[in-house]
Amino acid sequence: VTMNEIYEKLSKIVGKKIKGQNVDENSSLTDLGLDSLDKAEIMINIEDEFGIEFEEEEMLHVVTVKDLQELIEKKTK
């Protein structure tokens, strides 16, 4: 999976939750208006989409879209 593929899939998943706001890799999930429930739902969608699993600990360190992207990259290698 390439970085571009990851980013495209990721921005679609996040985009569904934020309805029309621009998503870039430096966007903070909180600034996009996502609460912890939204973040959990996004993580579940990502796990399904990429066939990976996140640890609770990893979730605590995800602040931006880029953090998510890097975590996915690490797990899909």
JSON list of C-alpha atoms in Angstrom, two decimals:
[
{"chain": "A", "resi": 1, "resn": "VAL", "atom": "CA", "xyz": [0.00, 0.00, 0.00]},
{"chain": "A", "resi": 2, "resn": "THR", "atom": "CA", "xyz": [1.49, 3.35, -1.01]},
{"chain": "A", "resi": 3, "resn": "MET", "atom": "CA", "xyz": [1.36, 6.54, 1.05]},
{"chain": "A", "resi": 4, "resn": "ASN", "atom": "CA", "xyz": [-0.97, 8.07, -1.53]},
{"chain": "A", "resi": 5, "resn": "GLU", "atom": "CA", "xyz": [-3.37, 5.13, -1.33]},
{"chain": "A", "resi": 6, "resn": "ILE", "atom": "CA", "xyz": [-3.35, 5.34, 2.45]},
{"chain": "A", "resi": 7, "resn": "TYR", "atom": "CA", "xyz": [-3.98, 9.08, 2.39]},
{"chain": "A", "resi": 8, "resn": "GLU", "atom": "CA", "xyz": [-6.80, 8.79, -0.18]},
{"chain": "A", "resi": 9, "resn": "LYS", "atom": "CA", "xyz": [-8.61, 6.10, 1.79]},
{"chain": "A", "resi": 10, "resn": "LEU", "atom": "CA", "xyz": [-7.97, 7.89, 5.07]},
{"chain": "A", "resi": 11, "resn": "SER", "atom": "CA", "xyz": [-9.31, 11.24, 3.84]},
{"chain": "A", "resi": 12, "resn": "LYS", "atom": "CA", "xyz": [-12.46, 9.52, 2.56]},
{"chain": "A", "resi": 13, "resn": "ILE", "atom": "CA", "xyz": [-13.04, 7.85, 5.93]},
{"chain": "A", "resi": 14, "resn": "VAL", "atom": "CA", "xyz": [-12.40, 11.08, 7.87]},
{"chain": "A", "resi": 15, "resn": "GLY", "atom": "CA", "xyz": [-14.31, 13.12, 5.28]},
{"chain": "A", "resi": 16, "resn": "LYS", "atom": "CA", "xyz": [-17.50, 11.15, 5.90]},
{"chain": "A", "resi": 17, "resn": "LYS", "atom": "CA", "xyz": [-17.45, 12.27, 9.53]},
{"chain": "A", "resi": 18, "resn": "ILE", "atom": "CA", "xyz": [-16.69, 15.96, 8.96]},
{"chain": "A", "resi": 19, "resn": "LYS", "atom": "CA", "xyz": [-19.04, 16.63, 6.05]},
{"chain": "A", "resi": 20, "resn": "GLY", "atom": "CA", "xyz": [-17.43, 19.04, 3.64]},
{"chain": "A", "resi": 21, "resn": "GLN", "atom": "CA", "xyz": [-14.60, 20.45, 5.73]},
{"chain": "A", "resi": 22, "resn": "ASN", "atom": "CA", "xyz": [-11.19, 20.31, 4.10]},
{"chain": "A", "resi": 23, "resn": "VAL", "atom": "CA", "xyz": [-8.95, 17.58, 5.39]},
{"chain": "A", "resi": 24, "resn": "ASP", "atom": "CA", "xyz": [-5.21, 17.89, 5.15]},
{"chain": "A", "resi": 25, "resn": "GLU", "atom": "CA", "xyz": [-2.58, 15.83, 6.87]},
{"chain": "A", "resi": 26, "resn": "ASN", "atom": "CA", "xyz": [-1.90, 18.50, 9.49]},
{"chain": "A", "resi": 27, "resn": "SER", "atom": "CA", "xyz": [-5.56, 18.82, 10.47]},
{"chain": "A", "resi": 28, "resn": "SER", "atom": "CA", "xyz": [-6.12, 18.08, 14.14]},
{"chain": "A", "resi": 29, "resn": "LEU", "atom": "CA", "xyz": [-8.99, 15.62, 14.56]},
{"chain": "A", "resi": 30, "resn": "THR", "atom": "CA", "xyz": [-10.32, 17.70, 17.45]},
{"chain": "A", "resi": 31, "resn": "ASP", "atom": "CA", "xyz": [-10.16, 20.91, 15.38]},
{"chain": "A", "resi": 32, "resn": "LEU", "atom": "CA", "xyz": [-12.23, 19.13, 12.72]},
{"chain": "A", "resi": 33, "resn": "GLY", "atom": "CA", "xyz": [-14.93, 18.83, 15.38]},
{"chain": "A", "resi": 34, "resn": "LEU", "atom": "CA", "xyz": [-14.49, 15.13, 16.07]},
{"chain": "A", "resi": 35, "resn": "ASP", "atom": "CA", "xyz": [-15.16, 13.84, 19.56]},
{"chain": "A", "resi": 36, "resn": "SER", "atom": "CA", "xyz": [-13.85, 10.60, 21.05]},
{"chain": "A", "resi": 37, "resn": "LEU", "atom": "CA", "xyz": [-16.82, 8.63, 19.70]},
{"chain": "A", "resi": 38, "resn": "ASP", "atom": "CA", "xyz": [-16.19, 9.95, 16.17]},
{"chain": "A", "resi": 39, "resn": "LYS", "atom": "CA", "xyz": [-12.50, 9.08, 16.50]},
{"chain": "A", "resi": 40, "resn": "ALA", "atom": "CA", "xyz": [-13.35, 5.55, 17.67]},
{"chain": "A", "resi": 41, "resn": "GLU", "atom": "CA", "xyz": [-15.68, 5.10, 14.69]},
{"chain": "A", "resi": 42, "resn": "ILE", "atom": "CA", "xyz": [-12.98, 6.36, 12.31]},
{"chain": "A", "resi": 43, "resn": "MET", "atom": "CA", "xyz": [-10.45, 3.95, 13.83]},
{"chain": "A", "resi": 44, "resn": "ILE", "atom": "CA", "xyz": [-12.87, 1.03, 13.39]},
{"chain": "A", "resi": 45, "resn": "ASN", "atom": "CA", "xyz": [-13.45, 2.02, 9.75]},
{"chain": "A", "resi": 46, "resn": "ILE", "atom": "CA", "xyz": [-9.69, 2.24, 9.21]},
{"chain": "A", "resi": 47, "resn": "GLU", "atom": "CA", "xyz": [-9.16, -1.18, 10.81]},
{"chain": "A", "resi": 48, "resn": "ASP", "atom": "CA", "xyz": [-11.78, -2.67, 8.48]},
{"chain": "A", "resi": 49, "resn": "GLU", "atom": "CA", "xyz": [-10.45, -0.87, 5.39]},
{"chain": "A", "resi": 50, "resn": "PHE", "atom": "CA", "xyz": [-6.80, -1.80, 5.93]},
{"chain": "A", "resi": 51, "resn": "GLY", "atom": "CA", "xyz": [-7.18, -5.09, 7.82]},
{"chain": "A", "resi": 52, "resn": "ILE", "atom": "CA", "xyz": [-5.19, -3.86, 10.82]},
{"chain": "A", "resi": 53, "resn": "GLU", "atom": "CA", "xyz": [-5.79, -3.41, 14.54]},
{"chain": "A", "resi": 54, "resn": "PHE", "atom": "CA", "xyz": [-4.95, -0.50, 16.79]},
{"chain": "A", "resi": 55, "resn": "GLU", "atom": "CA", "xyz": [-3.85, -0.74, 20.41]},
{"chain": "A", "resi": 56, "resn": "GLU", "atom": "CA", "xyz": [-5.51, 1.50, 22.98]},
{"chain": "A", "resi": 57, "resn": "GLU", "atom": "CA", "xyz": [-2.11, 3.05, 23.68]},
{"chain": "A", "resi": 58, "resn": "GLU", "atom": "CA", "xyz": [-1.62, 4.02, 20.02]},
{"chain": "A", "resi": 59, "resn": "MET", "atom": "CA", "xyz": [-4.98, 5.75, 19.93]},
{"chain": "A", "resi": 60, "resn": "LEU", "atom": "CA", "xyz": [-3.92, 8.15, 22.69]},
{"chain": "A", "resi": 61, "resn": "HIS", "atom": "CA", "xyz": [-1.10, 9.53, 20.55]},
{"chain": "A", "resi": 62, "resn": "VAL", "atom": "CA", "xyz": [-3.19, 10.24, 17.45]},
{"chain": "A", "resi": 63, "resn": "VAL", "atom": "CA", "xyz": [-3.78, 13.98, 17.17]},
{"chain": "A", "resi": 64, "resn": "THR", "atom": "CA", "xyz": [-3.63, 14.78, 13.45]},
{"chain": "A", "resi": 65, "resn": "VAL", "atom": "CA", "xyz": [-4.59, 13.09, 10.21]},
{"chain": "A", "resi": 66, "resn": "LYS", "atom": "CA", "xyz": [-0.85, 12.64, 9.57]},
{"chain": "A", "resi": 67, "resn": "ASP", "atom": "CA", "xyz": [-0.51, 10.72, 12.87]},
{"chain": "A", "resi": 68, "resn": "LEU", "atom": "CA", "xyz": [-3.19, 8.35, 11.64]},
{"chain": "A", "resi": 69, "resn": "GLN", "atom": "CA", "xyz": [-1.51, 8.03, 8.27]},
{"chain": "A", "resi": 70, "resn": "GLU", "atom": "CA", "xyz": [1.86, 7.18, 9.84]},
{"chain": "A", "resi": 71, "resn": "LEU", "atom": "CA", "xyz": [0.27, 4.63, 12.15]},
{"chain": "A", "resi": 72, "resn": "ILE", "atom": "CA", "xyz": [-1.45, 2.93, 9.20]},
{"chain": "A", "resi": 73, "resn": "GLU", "atom": "CA", "xyz": [1.83, 2.91, 7.23]},
{"chain": "A", "resi": 74, "resn": "LYS", "atom": "CA", "xyz": [3.66, 1.29, 10.14]},
{"chain": "A", "resi": 75, "resn": "LYS", "atom": "CA", "xyz": [0.97, -1.38, 10.51]},
{"chain": "A", "resi": 76, "resn": "THR", "atom": "CA", "xyz": [0.63, -2.22, 6.80]},
{"chain": "A", "resi": 77, "resn": "LYS", "atom": "CA", "xyz": [4.34, -2.85, 6.17]}
]
